[in-house]
Coordinates of C-alpha atoms in Angstrom, one line a residue:
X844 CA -15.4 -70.8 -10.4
X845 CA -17.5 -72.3 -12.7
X846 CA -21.4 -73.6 -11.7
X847 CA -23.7 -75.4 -13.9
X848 CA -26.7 -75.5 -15.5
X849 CA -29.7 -77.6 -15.5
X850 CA -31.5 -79.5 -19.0
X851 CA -34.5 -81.5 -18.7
X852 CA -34.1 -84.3 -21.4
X853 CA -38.0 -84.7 -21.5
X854 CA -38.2 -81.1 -23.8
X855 CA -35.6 -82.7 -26.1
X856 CA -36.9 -82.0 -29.9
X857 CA -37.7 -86.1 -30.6
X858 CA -36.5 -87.7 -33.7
X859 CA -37.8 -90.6 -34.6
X860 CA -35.3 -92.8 -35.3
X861 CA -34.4 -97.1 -34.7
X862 CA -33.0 -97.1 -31.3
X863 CA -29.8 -98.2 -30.5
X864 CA -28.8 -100.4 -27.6
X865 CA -26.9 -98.8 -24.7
X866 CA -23.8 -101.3 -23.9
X867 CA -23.1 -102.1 -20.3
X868 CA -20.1 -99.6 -19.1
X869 CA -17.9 -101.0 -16.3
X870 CA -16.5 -98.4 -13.8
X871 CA -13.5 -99.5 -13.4
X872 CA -10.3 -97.6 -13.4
X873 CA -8.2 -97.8 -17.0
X874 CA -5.5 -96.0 -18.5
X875 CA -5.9 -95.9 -22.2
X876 CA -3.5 -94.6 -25.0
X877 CA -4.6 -94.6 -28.3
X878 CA -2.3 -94.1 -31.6
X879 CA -3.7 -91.4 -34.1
X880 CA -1.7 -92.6 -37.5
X881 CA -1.4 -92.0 -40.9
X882 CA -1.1 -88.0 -40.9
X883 CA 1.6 -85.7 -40.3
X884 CA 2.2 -82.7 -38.3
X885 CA 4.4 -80.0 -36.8
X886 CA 3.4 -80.6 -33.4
X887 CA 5.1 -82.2 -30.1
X888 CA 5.9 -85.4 -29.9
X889 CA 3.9 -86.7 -27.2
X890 CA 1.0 -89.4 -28.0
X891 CA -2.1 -87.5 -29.6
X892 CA -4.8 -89.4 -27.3
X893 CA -3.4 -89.6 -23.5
X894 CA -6.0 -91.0 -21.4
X895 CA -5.0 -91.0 -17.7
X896 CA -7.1 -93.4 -14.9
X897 CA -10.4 -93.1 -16.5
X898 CA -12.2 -93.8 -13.0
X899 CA -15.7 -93.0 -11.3
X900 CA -14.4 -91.6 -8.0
X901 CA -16.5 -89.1 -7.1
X902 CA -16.0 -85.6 -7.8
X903 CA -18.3 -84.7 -4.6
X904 CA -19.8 -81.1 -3.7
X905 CA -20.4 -80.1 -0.4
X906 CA -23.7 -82.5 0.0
X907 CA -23.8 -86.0 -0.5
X908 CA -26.7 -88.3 0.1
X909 CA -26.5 -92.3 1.3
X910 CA -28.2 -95.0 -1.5
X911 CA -31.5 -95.8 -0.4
X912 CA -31.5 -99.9 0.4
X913 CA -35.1 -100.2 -0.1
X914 CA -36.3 -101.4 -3.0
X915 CA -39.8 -100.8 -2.9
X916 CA -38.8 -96.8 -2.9
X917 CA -39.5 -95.2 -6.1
X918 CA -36.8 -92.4 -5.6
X919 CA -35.0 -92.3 -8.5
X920 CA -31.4 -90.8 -8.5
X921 CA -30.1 -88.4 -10.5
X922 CA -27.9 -90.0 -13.4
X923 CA -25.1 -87.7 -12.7
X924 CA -24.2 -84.8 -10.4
X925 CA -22.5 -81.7 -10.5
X926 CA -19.5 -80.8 -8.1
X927 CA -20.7 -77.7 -6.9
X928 CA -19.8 -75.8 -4.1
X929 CA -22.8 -75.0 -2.6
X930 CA -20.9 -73.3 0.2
X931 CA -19.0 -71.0 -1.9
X932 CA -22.7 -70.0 -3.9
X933 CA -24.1 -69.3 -0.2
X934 CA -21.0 -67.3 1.2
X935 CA -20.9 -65.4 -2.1
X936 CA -24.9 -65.2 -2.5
X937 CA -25.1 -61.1 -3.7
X938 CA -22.3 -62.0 -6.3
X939 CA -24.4 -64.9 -7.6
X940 CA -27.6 -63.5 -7.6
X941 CA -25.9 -60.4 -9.6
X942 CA -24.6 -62.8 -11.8
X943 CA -27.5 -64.6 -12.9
X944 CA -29.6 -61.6 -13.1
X945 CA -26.7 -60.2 -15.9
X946 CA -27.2 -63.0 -17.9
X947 CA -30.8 -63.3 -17.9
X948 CA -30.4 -66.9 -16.2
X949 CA -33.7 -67.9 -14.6
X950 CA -31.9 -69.8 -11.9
X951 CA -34.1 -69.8 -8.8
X952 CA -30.9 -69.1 -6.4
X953 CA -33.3 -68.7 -2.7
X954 CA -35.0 -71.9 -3.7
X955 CA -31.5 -73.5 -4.0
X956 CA -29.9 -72.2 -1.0
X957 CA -33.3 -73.1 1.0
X958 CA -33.0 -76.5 -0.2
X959 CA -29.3 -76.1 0.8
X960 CA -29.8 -75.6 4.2
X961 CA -32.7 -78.3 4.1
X962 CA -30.2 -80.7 3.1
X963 CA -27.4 -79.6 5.1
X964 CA -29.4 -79.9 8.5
X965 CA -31.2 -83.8 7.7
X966 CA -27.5 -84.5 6.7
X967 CA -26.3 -83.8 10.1
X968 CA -29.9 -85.6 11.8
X969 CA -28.6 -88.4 9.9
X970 CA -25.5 -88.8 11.4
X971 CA -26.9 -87.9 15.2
X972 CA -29.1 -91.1 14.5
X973 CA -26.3 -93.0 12.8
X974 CA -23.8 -91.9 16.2
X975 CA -27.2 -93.4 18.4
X976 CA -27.4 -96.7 16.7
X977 CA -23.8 -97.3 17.0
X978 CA -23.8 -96.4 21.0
X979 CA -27.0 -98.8 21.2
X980 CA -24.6 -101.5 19.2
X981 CA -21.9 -101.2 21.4
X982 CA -23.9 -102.0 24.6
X983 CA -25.3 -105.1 23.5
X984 CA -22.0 -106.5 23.3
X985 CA -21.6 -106.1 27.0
X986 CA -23.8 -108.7 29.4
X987 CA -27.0 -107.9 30.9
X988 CA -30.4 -109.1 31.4
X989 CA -32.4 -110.4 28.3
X990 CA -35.7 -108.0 29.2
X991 CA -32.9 -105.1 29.1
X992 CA -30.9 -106.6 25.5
X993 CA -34.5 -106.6 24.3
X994 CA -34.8 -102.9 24.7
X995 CA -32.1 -102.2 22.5
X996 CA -33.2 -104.2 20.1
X997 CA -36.2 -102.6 20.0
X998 CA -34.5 -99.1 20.1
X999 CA -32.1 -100.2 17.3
X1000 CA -35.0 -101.3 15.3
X1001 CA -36.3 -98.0 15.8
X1002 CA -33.5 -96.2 14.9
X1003 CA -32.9 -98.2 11.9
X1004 CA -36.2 -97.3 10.3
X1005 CA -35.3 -93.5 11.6
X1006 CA -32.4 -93.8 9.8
X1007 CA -33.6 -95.7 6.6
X1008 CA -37.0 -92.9 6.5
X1009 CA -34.4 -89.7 7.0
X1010 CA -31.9 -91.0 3.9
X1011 CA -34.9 -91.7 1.9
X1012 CA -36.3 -87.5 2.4
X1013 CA -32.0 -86.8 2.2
X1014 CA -32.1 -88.8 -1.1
X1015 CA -35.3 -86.7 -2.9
X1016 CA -33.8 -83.1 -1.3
X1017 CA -30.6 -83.7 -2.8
X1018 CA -32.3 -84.6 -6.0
X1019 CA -34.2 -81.0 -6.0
X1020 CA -30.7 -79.6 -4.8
X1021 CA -28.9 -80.7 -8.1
X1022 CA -31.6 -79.8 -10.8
X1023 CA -31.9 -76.5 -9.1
X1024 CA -28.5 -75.6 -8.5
X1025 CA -27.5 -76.9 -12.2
X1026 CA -29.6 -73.9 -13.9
X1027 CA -26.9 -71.2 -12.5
X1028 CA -24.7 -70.6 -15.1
X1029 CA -21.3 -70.2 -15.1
X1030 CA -19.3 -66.7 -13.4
X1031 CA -19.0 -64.0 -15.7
X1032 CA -15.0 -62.6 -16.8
X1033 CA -14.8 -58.9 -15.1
X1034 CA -14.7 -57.4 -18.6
X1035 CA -17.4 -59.1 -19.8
X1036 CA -19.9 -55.6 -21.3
X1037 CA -23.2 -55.9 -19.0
X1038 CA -26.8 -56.3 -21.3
X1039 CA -28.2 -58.0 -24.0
X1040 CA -26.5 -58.3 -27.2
X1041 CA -26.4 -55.0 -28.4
X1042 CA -24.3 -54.3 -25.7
X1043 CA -21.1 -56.3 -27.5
X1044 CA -18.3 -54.7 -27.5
X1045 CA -16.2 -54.6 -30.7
X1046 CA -12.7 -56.1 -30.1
X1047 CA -11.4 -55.7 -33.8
X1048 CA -12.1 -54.9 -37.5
X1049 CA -10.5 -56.9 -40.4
X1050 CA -10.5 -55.5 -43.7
X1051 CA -13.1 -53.3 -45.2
X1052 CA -16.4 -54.4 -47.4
X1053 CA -15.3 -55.1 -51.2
X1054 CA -16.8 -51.9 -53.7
X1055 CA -18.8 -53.9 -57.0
X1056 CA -19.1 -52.2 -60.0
X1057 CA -21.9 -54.3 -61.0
X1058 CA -25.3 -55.7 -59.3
X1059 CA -24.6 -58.0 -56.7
X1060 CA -26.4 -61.3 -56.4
X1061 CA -26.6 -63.4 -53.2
X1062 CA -25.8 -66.7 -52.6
X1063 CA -29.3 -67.9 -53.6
X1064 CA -28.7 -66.6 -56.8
X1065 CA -25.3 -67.6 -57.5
X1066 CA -26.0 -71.3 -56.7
X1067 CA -28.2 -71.3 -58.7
X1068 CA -27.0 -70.0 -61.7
X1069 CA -23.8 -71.6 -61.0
X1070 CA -25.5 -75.0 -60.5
X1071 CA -24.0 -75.4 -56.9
X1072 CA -26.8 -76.4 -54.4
X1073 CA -30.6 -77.8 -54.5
X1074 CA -33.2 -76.8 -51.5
X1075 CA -35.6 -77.8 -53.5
X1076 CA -35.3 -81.2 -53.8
X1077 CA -33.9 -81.4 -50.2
X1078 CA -37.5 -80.3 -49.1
X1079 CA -39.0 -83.2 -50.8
X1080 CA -36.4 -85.6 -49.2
X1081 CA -35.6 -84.6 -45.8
X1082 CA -37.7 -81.0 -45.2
X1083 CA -37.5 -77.2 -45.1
X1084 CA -34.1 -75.9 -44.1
X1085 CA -32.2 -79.1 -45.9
X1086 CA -29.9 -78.6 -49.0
X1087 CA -27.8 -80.8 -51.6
X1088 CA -24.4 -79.4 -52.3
X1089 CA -23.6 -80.2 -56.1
X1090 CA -20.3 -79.9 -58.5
X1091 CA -18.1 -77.2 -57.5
X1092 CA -20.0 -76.7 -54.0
X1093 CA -19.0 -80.1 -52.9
X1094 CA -15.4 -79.5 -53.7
X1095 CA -15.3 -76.1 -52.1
X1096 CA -16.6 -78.2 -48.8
X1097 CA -14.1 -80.5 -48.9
X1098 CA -11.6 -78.3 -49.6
X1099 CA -12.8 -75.9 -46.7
X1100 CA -12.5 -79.0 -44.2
X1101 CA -9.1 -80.6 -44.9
X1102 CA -7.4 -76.7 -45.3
X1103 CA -9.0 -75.5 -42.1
X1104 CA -7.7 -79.0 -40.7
X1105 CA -4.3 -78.9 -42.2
X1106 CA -3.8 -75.4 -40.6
X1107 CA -4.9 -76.0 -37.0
X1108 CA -2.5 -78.8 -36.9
X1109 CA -0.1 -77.1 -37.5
X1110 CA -0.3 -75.3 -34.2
X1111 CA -0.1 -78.1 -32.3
X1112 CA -3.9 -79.7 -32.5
X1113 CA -4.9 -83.3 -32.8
X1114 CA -7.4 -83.9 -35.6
X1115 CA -10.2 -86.2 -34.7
X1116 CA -13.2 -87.4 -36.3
X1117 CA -16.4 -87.7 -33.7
X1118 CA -19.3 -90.0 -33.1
X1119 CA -22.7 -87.9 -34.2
X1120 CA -24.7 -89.6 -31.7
X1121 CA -23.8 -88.8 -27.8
X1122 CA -26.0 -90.0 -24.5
X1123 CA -28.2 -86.7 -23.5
X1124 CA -26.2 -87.0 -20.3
X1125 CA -23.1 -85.9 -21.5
X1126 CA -25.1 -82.9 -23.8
X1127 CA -26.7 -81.9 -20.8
X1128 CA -23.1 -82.1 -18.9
X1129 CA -21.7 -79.7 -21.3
X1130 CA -24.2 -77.0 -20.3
X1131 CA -26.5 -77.3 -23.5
X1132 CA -30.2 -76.4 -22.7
X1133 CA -33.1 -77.1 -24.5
X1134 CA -35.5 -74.3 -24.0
X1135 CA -39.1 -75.3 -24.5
X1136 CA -40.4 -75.5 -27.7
X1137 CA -37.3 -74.0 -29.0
X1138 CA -34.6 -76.7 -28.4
X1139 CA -31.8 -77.0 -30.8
X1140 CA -31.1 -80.1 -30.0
X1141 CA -32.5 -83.6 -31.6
X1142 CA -33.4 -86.5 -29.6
X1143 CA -33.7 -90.2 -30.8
X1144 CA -37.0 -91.1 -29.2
X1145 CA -36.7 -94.4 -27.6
X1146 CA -33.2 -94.1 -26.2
X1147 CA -30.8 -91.9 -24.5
X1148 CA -28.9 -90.3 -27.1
X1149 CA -28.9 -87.2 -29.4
X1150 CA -27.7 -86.0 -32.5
X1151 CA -24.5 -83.7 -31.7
X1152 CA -25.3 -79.8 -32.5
X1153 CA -21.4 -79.4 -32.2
X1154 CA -18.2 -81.5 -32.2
X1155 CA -17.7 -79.9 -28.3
X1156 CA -20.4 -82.4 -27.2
X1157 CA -18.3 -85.3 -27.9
X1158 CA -14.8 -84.2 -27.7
X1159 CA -15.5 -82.5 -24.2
X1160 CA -16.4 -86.3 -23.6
X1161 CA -13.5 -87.8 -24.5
X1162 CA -11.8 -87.6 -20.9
X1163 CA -15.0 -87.7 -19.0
X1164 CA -14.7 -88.7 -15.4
X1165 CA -10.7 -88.9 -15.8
X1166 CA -7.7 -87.5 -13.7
X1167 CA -5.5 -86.5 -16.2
X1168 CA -1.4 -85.9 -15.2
X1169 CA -0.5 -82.5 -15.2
X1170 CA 2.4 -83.1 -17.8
X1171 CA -0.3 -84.2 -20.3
X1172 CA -1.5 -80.4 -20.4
X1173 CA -2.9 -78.3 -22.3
X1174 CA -4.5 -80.8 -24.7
X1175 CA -5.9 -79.4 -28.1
X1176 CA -8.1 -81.1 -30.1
X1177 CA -9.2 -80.1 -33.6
X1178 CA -12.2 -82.1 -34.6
X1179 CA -14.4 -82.4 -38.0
X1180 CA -17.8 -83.4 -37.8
X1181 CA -21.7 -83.0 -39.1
X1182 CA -24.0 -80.9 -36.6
X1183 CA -27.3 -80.7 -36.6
X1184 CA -29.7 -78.6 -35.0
X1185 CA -33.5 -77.7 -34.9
X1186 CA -33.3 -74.0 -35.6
X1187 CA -36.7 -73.6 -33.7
X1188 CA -38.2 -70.7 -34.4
X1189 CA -35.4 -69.3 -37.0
X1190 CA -37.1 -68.1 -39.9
X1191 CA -37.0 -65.1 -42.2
X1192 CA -34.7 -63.4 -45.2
X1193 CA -32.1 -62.8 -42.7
X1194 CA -31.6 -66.9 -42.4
X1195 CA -32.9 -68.3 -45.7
X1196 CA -30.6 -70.5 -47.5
X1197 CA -27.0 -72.0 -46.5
X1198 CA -27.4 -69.0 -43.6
X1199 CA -29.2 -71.2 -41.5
X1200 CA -30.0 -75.3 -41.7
X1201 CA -30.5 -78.2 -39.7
X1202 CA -27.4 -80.2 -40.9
X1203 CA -24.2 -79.1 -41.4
X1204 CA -20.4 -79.7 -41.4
X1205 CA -17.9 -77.8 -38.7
X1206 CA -14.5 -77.9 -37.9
X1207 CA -14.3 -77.2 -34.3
X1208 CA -11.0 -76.6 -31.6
X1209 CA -11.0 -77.8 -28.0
X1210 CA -8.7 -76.8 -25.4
X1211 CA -8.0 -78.5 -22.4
X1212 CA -5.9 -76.8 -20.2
X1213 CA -4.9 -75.6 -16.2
X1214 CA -7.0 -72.8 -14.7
X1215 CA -4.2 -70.4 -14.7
X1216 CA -3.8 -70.8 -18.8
X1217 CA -7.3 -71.0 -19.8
X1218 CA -7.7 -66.8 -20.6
X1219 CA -3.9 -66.6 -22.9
X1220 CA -5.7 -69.8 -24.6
X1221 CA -8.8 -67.8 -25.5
X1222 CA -6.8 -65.2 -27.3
X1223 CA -4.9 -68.0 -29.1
X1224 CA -8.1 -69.4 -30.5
X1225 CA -9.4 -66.3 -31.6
X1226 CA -6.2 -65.5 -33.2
X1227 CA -6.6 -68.8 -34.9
X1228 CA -9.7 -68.0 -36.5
X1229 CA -8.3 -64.2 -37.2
X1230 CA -5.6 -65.6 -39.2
X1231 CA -7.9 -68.3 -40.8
X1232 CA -10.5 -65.5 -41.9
X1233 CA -7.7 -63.2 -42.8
X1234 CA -5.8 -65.9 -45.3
X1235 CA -9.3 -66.3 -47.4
X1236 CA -9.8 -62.0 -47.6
X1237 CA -12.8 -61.8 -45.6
X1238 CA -14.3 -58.2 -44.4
X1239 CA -15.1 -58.9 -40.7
X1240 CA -15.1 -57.8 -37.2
X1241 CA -14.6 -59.9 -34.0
X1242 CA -17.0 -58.8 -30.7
X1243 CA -16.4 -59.4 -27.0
X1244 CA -19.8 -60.8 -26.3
X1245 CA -22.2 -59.0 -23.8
X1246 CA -23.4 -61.0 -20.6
X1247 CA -27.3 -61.3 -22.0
X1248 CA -25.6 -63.1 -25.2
X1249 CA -23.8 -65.5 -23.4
X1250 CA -24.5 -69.1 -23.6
X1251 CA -24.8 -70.7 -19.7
X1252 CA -21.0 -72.1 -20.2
X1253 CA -19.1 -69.7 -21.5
X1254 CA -17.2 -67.1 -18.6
X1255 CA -16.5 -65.1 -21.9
X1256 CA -17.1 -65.6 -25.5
X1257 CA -15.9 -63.6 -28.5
X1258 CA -18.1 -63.8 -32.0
X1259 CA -16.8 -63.2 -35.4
X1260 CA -18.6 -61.9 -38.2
X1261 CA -17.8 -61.5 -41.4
X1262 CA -19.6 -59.2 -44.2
X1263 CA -22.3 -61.1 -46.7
X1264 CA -22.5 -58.7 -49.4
X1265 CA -25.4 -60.0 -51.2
X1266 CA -27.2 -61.0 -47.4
X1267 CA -26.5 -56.7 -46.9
X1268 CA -25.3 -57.5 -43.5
X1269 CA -22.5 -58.8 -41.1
X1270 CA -23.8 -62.5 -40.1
X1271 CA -21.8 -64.5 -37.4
X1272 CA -19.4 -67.1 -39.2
X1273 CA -17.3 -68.2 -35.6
X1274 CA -17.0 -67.8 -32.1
X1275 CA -15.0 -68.6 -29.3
X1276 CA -15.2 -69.6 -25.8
X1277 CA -14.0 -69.7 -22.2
X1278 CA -15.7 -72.1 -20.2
X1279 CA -13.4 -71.9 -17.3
X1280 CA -14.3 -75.5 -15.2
X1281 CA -18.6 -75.2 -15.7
X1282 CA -17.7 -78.1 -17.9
X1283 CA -15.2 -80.1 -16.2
X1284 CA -17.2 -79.5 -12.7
X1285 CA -20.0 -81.6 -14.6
X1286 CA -17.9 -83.8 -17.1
X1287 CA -16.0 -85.2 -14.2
X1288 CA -12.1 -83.9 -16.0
X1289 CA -9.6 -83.7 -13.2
X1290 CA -5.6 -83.2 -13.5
X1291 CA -3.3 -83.3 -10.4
X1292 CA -0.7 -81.4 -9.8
X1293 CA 2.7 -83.0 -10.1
X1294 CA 5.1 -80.4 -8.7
X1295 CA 3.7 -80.8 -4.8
X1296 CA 4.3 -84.5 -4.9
X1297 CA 6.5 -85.1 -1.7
X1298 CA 7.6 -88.7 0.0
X1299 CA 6.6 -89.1 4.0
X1300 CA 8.8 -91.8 5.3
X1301 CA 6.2 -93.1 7.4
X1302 CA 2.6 -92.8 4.6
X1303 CA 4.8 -93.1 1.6
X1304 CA 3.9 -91.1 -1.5
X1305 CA 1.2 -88.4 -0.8
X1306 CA -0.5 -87.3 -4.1
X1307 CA -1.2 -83.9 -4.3
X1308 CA -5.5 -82.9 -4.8
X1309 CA -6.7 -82.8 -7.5
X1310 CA -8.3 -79.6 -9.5
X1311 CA -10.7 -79.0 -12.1
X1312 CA -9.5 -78.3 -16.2
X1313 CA -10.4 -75.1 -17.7
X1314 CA -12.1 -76.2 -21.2
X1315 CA -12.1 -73.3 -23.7
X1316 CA -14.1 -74.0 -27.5
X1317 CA -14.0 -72.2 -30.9
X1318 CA -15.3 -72.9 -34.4
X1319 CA -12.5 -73.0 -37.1
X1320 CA -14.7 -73.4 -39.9
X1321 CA -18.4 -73.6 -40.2
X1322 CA -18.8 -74.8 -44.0
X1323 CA -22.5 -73.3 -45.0
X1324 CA -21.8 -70.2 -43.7
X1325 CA -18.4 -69.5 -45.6
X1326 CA -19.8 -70.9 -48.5
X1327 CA -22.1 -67.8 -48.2
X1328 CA -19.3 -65.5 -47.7
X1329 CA -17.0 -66.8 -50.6
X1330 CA -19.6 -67.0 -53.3
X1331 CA -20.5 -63.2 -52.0
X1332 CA -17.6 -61.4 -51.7
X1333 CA -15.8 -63.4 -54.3
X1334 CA -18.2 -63.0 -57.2
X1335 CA -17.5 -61.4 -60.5
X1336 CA -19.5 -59.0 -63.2
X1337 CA -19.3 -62.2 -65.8
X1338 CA -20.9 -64.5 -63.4
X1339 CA -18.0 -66.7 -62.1
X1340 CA -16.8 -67.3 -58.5
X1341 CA -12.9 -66.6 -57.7
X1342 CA -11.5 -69.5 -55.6
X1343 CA -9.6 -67.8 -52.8
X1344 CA -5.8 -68.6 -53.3
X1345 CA -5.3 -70.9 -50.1
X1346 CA -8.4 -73.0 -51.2
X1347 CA -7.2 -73.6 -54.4
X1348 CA -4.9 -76.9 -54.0
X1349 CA -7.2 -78.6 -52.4
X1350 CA -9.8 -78.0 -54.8
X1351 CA -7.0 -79.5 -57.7
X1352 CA -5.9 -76.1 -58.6
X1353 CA -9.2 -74.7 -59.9
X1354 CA -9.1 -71.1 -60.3
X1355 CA -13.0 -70.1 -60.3
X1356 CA -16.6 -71.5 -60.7
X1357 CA -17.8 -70.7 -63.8
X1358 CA -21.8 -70.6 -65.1
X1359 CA -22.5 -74.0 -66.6
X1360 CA -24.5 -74.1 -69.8
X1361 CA -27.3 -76.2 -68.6
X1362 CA -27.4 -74.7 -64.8
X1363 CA -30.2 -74.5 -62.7
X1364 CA -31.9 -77.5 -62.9
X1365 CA -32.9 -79.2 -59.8
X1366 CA -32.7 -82.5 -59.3
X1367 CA -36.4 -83.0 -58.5
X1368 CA -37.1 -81.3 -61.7
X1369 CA -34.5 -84.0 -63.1
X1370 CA -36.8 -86.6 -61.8
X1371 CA -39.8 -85.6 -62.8
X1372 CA -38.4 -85.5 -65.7
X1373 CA -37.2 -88.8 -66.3
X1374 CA -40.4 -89.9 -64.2
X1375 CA -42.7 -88.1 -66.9

């Protein structure tokens, strides 16, 4: 099972930005089906975007709380809730609490079950008063003497205000319940390696590191004697850890992108393009924390909303709170977009450069799928990104993750990384991701089974229950960092840059970068220039 994890939106990283106005969003029920056009691709024939009853029935855990009527309460409710199974965390408390210790979570779990049992008895105090006020109801319909009606009013008055007091103390408990319970992070796979990060395990090598006959240069170097990017400038505009891509380096992006694209859809993925800008909610509902004054994620002070650190924010939300037909399963998604990220805290040689920045562009794969399918679907992304790394002749190894490495989501993750020559070291270009249903537990992403459907003669249809989606994530292609390992492992004695073979018709059939005869200049030396 999966359980979730808890973000406070108040140690967001704030960016100071216009704000934008939240629209009114009616919850109603819909079914929406939307046409992706204008591309083609070797995958089924069913539409790209199938939205099934988009609704906000509840997906309830085990304890639920009643609205408070009155209005001069300052309770405020949670904006969304998790469907935990609180029961399940209590009956299988030594599992949990091994669990969280393994991954380092700090999840208070005797605080939570505490507050569990807290809830659970006012719950049933509740309904003892609620069962009272209607046995006090039904006598006053009866006759009897006005000095004896007036008792029960006065005892139903009471009650009432029993009632109304006990919600209100239900209504703050549950509150506690959910932000507590929200910090355990999701089960961990069986074969998941125990300890922190030098406990991964390797899963496979690729290749072996390319031999030079010459003196290697890094990436640094090579862009700038090949004229290809400008951190200089970039500081002046926008801050450290900001960069303009230039001539060749732009093309090699683009190329990068719509190759990556072109072959993940050809295994059956939608391509989509994503908004940059999501509500915190549904970051927070995908398990991403901010963790004190080293958040990675960026805020737009004013509002609700934050700048996506990966497309799996707002592709996870695409189905949000839906019930999705079995027959529409698995769903994969392939999606393009610009991340950005704080990188708090990441400094040093070992990041410096395209390594590590606060904007970038990503391809990223989503999967959708039923519980049962959700493991076979991990291997096929990370034989996705195998083949993808393999095509371009990269040197690198993939690692099944260690429990201490693993982000709150993930039931089991495998990293790639590939070797940066001129960087001296292996650096993590990929990874992928099992999330089991820690997302779709928060996100609200139901599918019902359609083979238990069965006709009573007397009810009519009866709809099997619904269950949880497994949601699995990998990165195809995160552009900075293969930049890196192409310029490295693909640079010559002369000074040019070999354009792998795959890359090369999308870059209009160049061959290589080549030294320019005016390179290095920045463009803030350009405009001084011109300035002066």
């Amino acid at each position: 099972m999966g359980l979730p994890l808890c973000l406070g939106s108040s140690t967001f990283q704030t960016l100071k930005l216009t704000t934008i106005p939240i629209p009114f969003r009616p919850l109603v029920s819909r079914t929406l089906t939307l046409n992706l056009l204008l591309y083609r691709h070797n995958c089924s024939q069913r539409p790209p975007f199938p939205f099934q009853a988009r609704a906000r029935a509840p997906s309830a855990p085990d304890v639920q709380a009643s609205p408070v009527a009155n209005s001069n309460d300052k309770v405020v409710k949670p904006q969304w809730k998790a469907a935990i199974n609180f029961k399940w965390i209590r009956d299988n408390k030594a599992v949990v609490a091994n669990n969280i210790k393994n991954r380092n979570s700090n999840a208070n779990l005797e605080l939570i079950l505490e507050l569990y049992e807290r809830v659970s008895n006012l719950q049933k105090e509740v309904e003892r008063l609620r069962g009272e006020r209607n046995i006090v109801a039904s006598k006053m319909k009866g006759k009897m003497e006005p000095s004896e009606r007036q008792k029960l009013i006065e005892e139903g008055k009471n009650l009432k205000e029993g009632v109304m007091n006990l919600e209100e103390d239900l209504l703050r408990l549950t509150d506690e319940l959910q932000q507590e319970a929200q910090c355990i992070p999701n089960m961990t796979h069986p074969d998941v390696p125990i300890g922190g990060e030098d406990c991964s395990t390797l899963r496979k090598m690729v290749g072996s590191p390319r031999k030079f006959g010459f003196t290697i240069k890094d990436h640094l170097q090579l862009g700038k004697e090949l004229d290809l990017f400008d951190f200089d400038a970039a500081a002046e505009v926008s801050g450290s850890k900001f960069y303009y891509l230039k001539n060749e380096a732009v093309m090699l992006e683009m190329a990068l992108i719509n190759w990556t694209l072109s072959e993940v859809m050809k295994r059956g993925f939608t391509p989509l393009t994503t908004p940059e800008i999501v509500r915190s909610s549904v970051v927070e509902k995908c398990g991403f924390q901010p963790r004190g004054s080293n958040t990675q994620v960026y805020s737009i002070e004013g509002s609700d909303q934050c700048l996506i650190g990966t497309a799996e924010i707002p592709v996870g939300g695409i189905h949000m709170d839906s019930i999705l037909a079995e027959s529409l399963l698995p769903l994969k998604y392939v999606a393009f977009s610009h991340c950005f990220r704080t990188e708090a805290g990441a400094a040093g040689t070992a990041t410096r450069g395209l390594y590590r920045v606060h904007q970038f562009t990503k391809v990223e794969m989503f999967i959708i799928c039923q519980p049962e399918d959700s493991n076979s679907y991990h291997e096929e992304l990370i034989g996705i990104e195998e083949d993808l790394f393999s095509s371009l002749g990269l040197h690198f190894k993939t690692l099944d993750m260690a429990s201490g490495d693993l982000g709150a989501p993930a039931y089991r993750k495998y990293d790639v990384e590939a070797w940066m020559p001129g960087l001296g070291r292996y650096g993590e270009i990929s990874s992928a991701s099992n999330c089991t249903d820690y997302q779709s537990r928060r996100l609200g992403i139901r599918y019902r089974p359609s083979e238990s459907l069965s006709m009573n003669p007397k009810r009519g249809m009866n709809l099997a229950p619904t269950q949880f989606v497994h949601t699995l994530n990998a990165t195809a292609c995160a552009v900075p960092r293969m930049i890196v390992c192409l310029l490295e492992n693909y640079q010559q004695e002369d000074g040019n840059v070999i354009i792998p073979e795959p890359l090369r018709p999308f870059m209009g059939g160049l061959e290589r970068i080549t030294p320019k005869s005016c390179s290095g200049a920045s463009l803030l030396d350009n405009r001084i220039s011109t300035e002066a």
